[in-house]
Structure formats: structure tokens, C-alpha cells
N, CA, C and O atoms as a DFTB+ gen file, in Angstrom:
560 C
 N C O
     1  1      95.533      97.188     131.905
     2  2      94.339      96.371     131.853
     3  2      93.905      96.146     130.406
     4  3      93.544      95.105     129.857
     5  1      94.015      97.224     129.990
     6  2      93.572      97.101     128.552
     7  2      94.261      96.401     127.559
     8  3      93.580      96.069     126.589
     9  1      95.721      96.023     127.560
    10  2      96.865      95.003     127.472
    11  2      96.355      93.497     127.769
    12  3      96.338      92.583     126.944
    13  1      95.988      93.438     128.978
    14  2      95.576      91.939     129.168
    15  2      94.350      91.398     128.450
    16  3      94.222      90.230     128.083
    17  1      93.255      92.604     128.249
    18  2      92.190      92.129     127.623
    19  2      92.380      92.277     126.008
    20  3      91.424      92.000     125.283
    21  1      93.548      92.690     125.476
    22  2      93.771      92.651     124.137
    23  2      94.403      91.424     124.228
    24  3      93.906      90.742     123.331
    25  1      95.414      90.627     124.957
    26  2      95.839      89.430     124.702
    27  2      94.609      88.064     124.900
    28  3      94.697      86.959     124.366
    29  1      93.850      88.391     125.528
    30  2      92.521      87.561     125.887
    31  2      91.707      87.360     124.763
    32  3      90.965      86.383     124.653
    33  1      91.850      88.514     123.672
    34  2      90.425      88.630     122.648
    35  2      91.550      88.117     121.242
    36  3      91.249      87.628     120.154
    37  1      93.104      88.523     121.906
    38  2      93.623      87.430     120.655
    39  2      93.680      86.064     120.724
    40  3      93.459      85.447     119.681
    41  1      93.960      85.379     121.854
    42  2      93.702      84.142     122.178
    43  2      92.116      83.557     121.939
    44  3      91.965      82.545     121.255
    45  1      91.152      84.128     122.435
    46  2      90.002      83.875     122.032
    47  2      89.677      83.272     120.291
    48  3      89.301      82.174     119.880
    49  1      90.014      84.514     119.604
    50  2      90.253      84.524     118.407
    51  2      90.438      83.334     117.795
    52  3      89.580      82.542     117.405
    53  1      92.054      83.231     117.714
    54  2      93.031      82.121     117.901
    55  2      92.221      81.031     117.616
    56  3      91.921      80.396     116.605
    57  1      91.934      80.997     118.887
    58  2      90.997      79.481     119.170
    59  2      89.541      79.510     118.567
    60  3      88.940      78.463     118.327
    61  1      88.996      80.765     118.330
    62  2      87.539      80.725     117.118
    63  2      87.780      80.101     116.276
    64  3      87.496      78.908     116.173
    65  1      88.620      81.072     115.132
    66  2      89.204      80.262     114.040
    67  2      89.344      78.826     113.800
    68  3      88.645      78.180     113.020
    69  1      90.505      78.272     114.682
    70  2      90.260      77.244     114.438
    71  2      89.560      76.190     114.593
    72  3      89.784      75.136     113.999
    73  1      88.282      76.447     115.730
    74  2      87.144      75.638     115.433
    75  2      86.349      75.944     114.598
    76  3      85.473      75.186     114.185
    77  1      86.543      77.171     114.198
    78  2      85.737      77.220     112.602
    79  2      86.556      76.743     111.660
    80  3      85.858      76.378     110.714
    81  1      87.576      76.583     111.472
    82  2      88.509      75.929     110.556
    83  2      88.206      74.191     110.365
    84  3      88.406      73.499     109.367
    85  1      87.693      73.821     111.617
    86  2      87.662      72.323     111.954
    87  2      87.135      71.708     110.784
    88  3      87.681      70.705     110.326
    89  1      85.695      72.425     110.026
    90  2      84.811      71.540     109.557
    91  2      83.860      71.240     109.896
    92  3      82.866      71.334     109.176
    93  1      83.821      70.698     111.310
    94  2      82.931      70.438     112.136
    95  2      81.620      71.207     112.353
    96  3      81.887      72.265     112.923
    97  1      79.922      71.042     112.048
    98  2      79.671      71.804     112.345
    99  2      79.104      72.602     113.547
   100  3      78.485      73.662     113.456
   101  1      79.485      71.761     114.982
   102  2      79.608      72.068     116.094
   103  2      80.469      73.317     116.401
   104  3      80.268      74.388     116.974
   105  1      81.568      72.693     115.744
   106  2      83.160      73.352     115.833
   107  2      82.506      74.912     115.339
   108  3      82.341      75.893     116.064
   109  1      82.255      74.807     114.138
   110  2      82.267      75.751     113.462
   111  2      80.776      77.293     114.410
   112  3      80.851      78.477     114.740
   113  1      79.725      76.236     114.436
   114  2      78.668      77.253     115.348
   115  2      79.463      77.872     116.644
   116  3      79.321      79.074     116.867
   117  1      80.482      76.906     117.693
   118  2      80.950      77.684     119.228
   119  2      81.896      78.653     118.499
   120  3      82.081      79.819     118.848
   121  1      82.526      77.990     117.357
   122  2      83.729      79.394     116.814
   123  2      83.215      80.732     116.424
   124  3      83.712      81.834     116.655
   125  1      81.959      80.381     115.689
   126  2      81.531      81.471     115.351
   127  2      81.035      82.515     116.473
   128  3      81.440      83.672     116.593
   129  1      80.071      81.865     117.270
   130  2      79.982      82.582     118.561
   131  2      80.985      83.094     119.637
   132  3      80.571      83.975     120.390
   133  1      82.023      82.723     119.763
   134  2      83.235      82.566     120.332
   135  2      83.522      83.909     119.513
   136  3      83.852      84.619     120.463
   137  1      83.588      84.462     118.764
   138  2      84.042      85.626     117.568
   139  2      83.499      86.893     117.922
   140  3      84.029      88.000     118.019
   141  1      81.852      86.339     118.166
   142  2      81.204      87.702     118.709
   143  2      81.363      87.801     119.517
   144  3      80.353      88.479     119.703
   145  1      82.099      87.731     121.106
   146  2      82.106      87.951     122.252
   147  2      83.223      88.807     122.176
   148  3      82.854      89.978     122.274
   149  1      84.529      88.682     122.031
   150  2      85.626      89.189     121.121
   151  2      85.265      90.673     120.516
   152  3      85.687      91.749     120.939
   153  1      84.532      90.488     119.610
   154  2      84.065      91.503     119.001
   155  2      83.255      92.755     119.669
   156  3      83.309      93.958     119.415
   157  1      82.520      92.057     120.572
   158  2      81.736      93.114     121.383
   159  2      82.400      94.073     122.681
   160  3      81.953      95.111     123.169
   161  1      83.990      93.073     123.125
   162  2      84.543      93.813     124.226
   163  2      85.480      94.711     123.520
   164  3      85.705      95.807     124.033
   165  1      86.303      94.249     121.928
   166  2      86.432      95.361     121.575
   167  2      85.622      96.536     121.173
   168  3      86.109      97.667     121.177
   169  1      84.633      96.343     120.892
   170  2      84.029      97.705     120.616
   171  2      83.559      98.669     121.797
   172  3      83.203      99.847     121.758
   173  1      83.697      97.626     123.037
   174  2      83.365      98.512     123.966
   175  2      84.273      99.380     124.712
   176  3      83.875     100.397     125.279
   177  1      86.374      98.705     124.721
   178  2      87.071      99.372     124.852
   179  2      87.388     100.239     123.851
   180  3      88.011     101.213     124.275
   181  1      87.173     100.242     122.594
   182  2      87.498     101.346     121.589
   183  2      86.913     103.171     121.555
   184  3      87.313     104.275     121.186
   185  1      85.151     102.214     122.531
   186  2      84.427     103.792     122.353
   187  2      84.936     104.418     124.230
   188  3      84.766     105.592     124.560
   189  1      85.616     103.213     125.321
   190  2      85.848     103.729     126.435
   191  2      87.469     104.666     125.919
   192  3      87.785     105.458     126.807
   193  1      88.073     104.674     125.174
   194  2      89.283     104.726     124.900
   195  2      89.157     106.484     123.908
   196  3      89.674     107.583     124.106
   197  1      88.325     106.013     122.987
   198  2      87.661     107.398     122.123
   199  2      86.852     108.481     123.292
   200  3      87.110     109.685     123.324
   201  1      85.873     107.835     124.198
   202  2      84.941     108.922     125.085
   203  2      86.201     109.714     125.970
   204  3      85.974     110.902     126.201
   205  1      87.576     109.129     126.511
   206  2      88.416     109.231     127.041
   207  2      89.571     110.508     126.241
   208  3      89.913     111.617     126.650
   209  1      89.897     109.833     125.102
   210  2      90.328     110.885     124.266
   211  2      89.920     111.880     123.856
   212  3      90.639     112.749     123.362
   213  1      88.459     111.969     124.000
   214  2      87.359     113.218     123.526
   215  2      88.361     114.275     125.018
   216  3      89.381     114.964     125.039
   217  1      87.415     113.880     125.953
   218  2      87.320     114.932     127.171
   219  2      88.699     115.220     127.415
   220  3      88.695     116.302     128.000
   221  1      89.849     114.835     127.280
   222  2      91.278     115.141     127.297
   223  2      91.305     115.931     126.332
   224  3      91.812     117.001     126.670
   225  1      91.010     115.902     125.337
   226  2      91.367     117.272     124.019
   227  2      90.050     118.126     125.066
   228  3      90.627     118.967     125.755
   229  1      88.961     118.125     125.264
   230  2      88.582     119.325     125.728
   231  2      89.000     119.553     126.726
   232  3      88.828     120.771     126.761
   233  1      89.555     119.236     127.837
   234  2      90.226     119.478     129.291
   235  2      91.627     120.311     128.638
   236  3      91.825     121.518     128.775
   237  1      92.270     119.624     128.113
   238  2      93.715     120.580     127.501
   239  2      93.155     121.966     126.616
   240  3      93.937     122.902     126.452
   241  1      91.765     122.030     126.065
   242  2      91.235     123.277     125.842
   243  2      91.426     124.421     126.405
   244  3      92.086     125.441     126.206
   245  1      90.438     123.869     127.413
   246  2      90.269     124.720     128.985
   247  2      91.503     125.098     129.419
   248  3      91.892     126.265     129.388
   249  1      92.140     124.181     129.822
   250  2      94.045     124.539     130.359
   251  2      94.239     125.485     129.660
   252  3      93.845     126.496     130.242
   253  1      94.762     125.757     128.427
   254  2      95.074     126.620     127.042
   255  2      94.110     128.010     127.912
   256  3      94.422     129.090     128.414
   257  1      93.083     127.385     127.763
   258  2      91.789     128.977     127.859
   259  2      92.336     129.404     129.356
   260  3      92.208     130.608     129.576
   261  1      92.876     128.694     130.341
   262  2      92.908     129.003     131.559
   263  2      91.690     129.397     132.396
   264  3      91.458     130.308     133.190
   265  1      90.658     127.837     131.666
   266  2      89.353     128.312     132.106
   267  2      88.897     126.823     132.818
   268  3      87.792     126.286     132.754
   269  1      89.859     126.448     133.366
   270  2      89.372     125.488     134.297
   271  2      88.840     125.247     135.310
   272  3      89.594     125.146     136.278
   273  1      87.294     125.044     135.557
   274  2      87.137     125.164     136.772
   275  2      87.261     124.944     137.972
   276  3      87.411     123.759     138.269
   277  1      87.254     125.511     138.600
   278  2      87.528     125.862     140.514
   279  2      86.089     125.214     141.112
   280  3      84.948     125.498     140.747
   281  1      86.520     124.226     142.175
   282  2      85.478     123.814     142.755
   283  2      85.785     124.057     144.545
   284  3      86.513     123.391     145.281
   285  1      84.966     125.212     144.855
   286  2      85.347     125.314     146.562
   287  2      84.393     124.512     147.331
   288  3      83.447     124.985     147.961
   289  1      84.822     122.747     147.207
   290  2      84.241     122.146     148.287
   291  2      85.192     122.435     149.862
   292  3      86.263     122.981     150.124
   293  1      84.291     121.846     150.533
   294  2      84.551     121.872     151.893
   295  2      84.971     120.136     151.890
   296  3      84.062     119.328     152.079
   297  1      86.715     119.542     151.612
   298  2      86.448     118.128     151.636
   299  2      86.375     117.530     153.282
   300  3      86.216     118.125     154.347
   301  1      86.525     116.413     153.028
   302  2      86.359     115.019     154.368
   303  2      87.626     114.808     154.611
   304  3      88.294     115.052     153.607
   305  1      88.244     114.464     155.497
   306  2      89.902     113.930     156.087
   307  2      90.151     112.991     154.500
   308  3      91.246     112.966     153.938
   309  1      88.929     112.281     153.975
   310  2      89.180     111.294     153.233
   311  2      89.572     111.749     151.627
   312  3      90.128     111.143     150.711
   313  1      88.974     113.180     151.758
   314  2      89.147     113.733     150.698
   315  2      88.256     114.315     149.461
   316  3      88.328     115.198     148.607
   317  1      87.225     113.104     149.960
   318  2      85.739     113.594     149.311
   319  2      85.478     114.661     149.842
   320  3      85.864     114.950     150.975
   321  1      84.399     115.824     148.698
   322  2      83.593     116.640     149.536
   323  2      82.312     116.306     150.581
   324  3      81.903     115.168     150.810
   325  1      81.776     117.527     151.156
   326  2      80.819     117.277     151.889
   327  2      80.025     116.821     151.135
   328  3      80.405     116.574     149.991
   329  1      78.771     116.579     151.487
   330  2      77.099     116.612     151.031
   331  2      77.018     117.983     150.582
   332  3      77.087     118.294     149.393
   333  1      76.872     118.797     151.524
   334  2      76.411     120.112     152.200
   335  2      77.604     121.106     151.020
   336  3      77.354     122.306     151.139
   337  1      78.299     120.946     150.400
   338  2      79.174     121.501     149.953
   339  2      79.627     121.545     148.273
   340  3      80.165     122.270     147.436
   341  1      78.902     120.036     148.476
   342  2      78.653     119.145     147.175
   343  2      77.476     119.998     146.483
   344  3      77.664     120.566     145.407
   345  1      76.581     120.038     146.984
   346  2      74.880     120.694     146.885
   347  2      75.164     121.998     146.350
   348  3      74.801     122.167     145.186
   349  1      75.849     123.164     147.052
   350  2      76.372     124.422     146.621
   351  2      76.547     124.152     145.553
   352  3      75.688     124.301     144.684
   353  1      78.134     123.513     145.272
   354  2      78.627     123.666     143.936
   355  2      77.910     123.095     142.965
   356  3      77.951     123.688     141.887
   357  1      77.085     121.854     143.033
   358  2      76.031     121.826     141.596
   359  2      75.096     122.301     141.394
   360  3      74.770     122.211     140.210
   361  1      74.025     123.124     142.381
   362  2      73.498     124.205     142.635
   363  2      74.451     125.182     141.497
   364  3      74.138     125.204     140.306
   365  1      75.391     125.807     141.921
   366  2      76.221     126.661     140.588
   367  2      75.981     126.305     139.329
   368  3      75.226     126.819     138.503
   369  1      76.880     125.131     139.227
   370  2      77.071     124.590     137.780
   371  2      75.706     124.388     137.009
   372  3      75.477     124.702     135.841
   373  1      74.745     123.722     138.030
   374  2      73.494     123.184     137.447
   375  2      72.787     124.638     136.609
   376  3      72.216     124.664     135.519
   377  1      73.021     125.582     137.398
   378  2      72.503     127.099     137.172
   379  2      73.539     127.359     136.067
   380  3      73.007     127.251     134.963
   381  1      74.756     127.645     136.008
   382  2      75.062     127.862     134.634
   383  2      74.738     126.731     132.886
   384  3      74.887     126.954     131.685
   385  1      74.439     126.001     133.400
   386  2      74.120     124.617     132.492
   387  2      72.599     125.228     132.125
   388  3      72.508     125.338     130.902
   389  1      71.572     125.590     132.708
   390  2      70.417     126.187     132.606
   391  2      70.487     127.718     131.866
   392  3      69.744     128.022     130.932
   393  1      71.581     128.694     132.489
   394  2      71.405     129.428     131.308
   395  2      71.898     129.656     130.097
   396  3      71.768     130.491     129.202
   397  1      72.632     128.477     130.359
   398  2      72.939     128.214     128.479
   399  2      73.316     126.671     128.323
   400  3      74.201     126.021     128.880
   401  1      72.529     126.366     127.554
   402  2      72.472     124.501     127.399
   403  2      73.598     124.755     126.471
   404  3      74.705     124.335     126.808
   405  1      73.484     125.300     125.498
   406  2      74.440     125.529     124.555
   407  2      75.743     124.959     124.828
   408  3      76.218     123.927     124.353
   409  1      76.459     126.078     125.973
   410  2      77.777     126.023     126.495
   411  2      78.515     124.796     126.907
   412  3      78.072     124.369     127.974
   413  1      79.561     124.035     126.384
   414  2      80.013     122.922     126.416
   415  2      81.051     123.204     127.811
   416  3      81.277     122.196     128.480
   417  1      81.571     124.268     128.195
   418  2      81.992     124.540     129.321
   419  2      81.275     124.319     130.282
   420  3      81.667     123.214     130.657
   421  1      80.831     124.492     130.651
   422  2      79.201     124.563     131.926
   423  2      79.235     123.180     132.187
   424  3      79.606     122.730     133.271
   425  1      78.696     122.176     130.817
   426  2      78.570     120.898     130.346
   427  2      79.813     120.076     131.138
   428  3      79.592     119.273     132.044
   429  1      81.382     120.474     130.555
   430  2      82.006     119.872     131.561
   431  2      82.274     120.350     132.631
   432  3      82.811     119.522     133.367
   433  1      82.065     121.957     133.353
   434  2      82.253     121.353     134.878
   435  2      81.478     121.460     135.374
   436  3      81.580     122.224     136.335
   437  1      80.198     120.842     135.142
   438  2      79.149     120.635     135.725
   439  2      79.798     118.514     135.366
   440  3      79.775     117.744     136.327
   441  1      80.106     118.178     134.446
   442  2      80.445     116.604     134.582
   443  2      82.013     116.110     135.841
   444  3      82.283     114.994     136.285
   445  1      82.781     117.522     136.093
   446  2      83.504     117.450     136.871
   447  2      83.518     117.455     138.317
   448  3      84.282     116.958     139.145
   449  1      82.467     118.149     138.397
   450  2      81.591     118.678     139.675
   451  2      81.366     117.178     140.193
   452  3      81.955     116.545     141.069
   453  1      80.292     116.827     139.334
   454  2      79.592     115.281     139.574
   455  2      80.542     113.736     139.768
   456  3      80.401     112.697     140.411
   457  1      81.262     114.139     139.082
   458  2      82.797     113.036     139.597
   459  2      83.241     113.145     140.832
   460  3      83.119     112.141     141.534
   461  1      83.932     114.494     141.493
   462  2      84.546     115.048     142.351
   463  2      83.659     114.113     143.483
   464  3      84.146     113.254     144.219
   465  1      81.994     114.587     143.404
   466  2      81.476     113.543     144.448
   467  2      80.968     112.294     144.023
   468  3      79.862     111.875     144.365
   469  1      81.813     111.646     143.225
   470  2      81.173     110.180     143.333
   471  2      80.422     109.876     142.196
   472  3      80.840     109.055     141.379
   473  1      79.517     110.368     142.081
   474  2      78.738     110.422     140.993
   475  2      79.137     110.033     139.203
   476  3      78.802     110.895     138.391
   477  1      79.661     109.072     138.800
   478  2      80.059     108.649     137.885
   479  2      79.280     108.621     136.703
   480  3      79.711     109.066     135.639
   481  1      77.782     107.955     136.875
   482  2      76.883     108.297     135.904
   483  2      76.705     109.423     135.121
   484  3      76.870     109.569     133.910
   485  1      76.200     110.516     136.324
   486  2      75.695     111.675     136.009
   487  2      76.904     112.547     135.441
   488  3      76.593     113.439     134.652
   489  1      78.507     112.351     135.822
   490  2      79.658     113.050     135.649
   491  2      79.360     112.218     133.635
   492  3      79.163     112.740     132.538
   493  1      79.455     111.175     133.987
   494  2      79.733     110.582     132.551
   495  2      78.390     111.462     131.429
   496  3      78.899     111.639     130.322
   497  1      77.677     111.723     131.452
   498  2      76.267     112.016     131.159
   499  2      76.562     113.208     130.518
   500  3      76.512     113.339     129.295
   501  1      76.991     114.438     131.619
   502  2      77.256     115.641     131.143
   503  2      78.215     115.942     130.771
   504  3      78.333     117.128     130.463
   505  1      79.611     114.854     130.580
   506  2      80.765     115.207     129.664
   507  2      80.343     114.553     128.119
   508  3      80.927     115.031     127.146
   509  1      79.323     113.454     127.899
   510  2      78.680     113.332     126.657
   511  2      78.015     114.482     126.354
   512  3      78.152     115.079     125.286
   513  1      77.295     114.824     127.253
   514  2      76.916     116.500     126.339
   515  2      77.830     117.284     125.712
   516  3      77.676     117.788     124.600
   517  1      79.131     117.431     126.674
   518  2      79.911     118.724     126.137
   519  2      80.742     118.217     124.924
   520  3      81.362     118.927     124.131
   521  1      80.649     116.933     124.923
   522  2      81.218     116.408     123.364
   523  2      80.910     116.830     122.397
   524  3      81.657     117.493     121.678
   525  1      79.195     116.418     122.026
   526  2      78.215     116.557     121.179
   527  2      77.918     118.159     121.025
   528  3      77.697     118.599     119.897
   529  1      77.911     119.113     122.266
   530  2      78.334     120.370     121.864
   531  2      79.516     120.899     121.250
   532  3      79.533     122.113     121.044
   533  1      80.315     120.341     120.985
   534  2      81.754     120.837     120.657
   535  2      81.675     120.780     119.141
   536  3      82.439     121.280     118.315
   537  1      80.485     119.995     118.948
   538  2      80.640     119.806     117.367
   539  2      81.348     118.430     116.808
   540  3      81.464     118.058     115.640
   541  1      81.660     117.974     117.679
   542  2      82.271     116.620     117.276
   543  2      81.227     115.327     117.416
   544  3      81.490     114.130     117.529
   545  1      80.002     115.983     117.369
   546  2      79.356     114.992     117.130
   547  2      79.148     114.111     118.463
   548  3      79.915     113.942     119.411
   549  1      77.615     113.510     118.177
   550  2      77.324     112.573     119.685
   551  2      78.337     111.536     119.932
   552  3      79.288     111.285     119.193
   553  1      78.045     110.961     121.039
   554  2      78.993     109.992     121.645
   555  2      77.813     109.290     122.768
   556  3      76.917     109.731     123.488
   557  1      78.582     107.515     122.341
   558  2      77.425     106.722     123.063
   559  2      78.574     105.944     124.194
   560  3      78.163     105.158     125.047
């Protein structure tokens, strides 16, 4: 995917340029605008691509530490966990995240927890914490 939208923002490009090339100053105002659109989807796959590369160096951490966490849901035929099962385990995590904000572990599997059921926001939320705990600085 990320292939097709790099050939899209070069073509885009492409074609900025040369209505800014035109002279024209029609040409030249849609090219210019035409540039920032370009510009803004790369920056948005660069930081999905970096937030991505973050949590993989800390996940291969954990592996290394052999401190990956274990989540005993109760799943669905479908594979999701329960509700009822779901609740337990962030109940846990939420409780270790509370007694130490600090801990960038907690941070991600408490963001793993929150994936497992669905929860994408809140999963995304608390693996930005465990970034910014790691010392590597925030992440937007």
C-alpha cells in the first residue's frame, strides 16, 4: 500500500511542477497547492512507518527479556476475547500502569491488551507512552 501511495505522490508531483513551471499564474497557484497535499501524506506515512518501527525495537526488547506478555482471555469461535475477560485483563494491566506510570512495560501491555480487543485508539495511546518512556522521546 505504501508503494502505491509513493507512486501517487510522485505523479502528483510530476504534474505540480509542471504547472508551476507553466508561468501561468493559475498554473502556478493549483501546482503549488497540488505540492502540499503530497507533502502532508508523506509526512503522515513517515511518522506511521517511524511509530511502527519504534514499538518493534521495543517488542524485540521484551522477546530478548523474555518478558512478553501473557494475556489469559477467554476468546470467541471468532477469536476475539470476551467482554467479561477483556475487563479482567485491563483491570491487571490498568493496575500495573497505576503502580508505576514510569514503567514502559506495563505501558505496552497494557497497549497490547487494548488491541487484542479492538480497541485501536486506546492500544495506539499507551504504546505512545511506552515510547516517550523509553527515552526516545515523544511521538505524535
Amino acid at each position: 500500500m505504501s508503494a502505491l501511495v509513493l507512486m501517487y505522490l510522485v505523479l502528483v508531483a510530476d504534474r505540480s511542477f509542471a504547472l508551476v513551471g507553466s508561468g501561468e499564474p493559475i498554473g502556478i497557484a493549483i501546482g503549488s497547492l497540488m505540492l502540499f497535499l503530497p507533502a502532508i501524506a508523506f509526512w503522515g506515512i513517515f511518522m506511521e512507518l517511524r511509530f511502527g518501527l519504534r514499538i518493534e525495537k521495543l517488542g524485540d526488547q521484551l522477546k530478548k527479556e523474555n518478558a512478553w506478555p501473557q494475556f489469559p482471555f477467554e476468546l470467541r469461535p471468532s477469536g476475539r476475547p470476551t467482554k467479561e475477560s477483556a475487563q479482567e485483563v485491563f483491570e491487571q494491566f490498568r493496575q500495573s500502569v497505576e503502580a508505576d506510570q514510569t514503567n514502559w512495560k506495563a505501558w505496552f501491555a497494557l497497549g497490547l491488551a487494548y488491541d487484542a480487543a479492538g480497541d485501536r485508539a486506546r492500544a495506539r495511546k499507551a504504546m505512545r507512552q511506552a515510547i516517550t518512556l523509553t527515552g526516545k522521546g515523544p511521538i505524535s
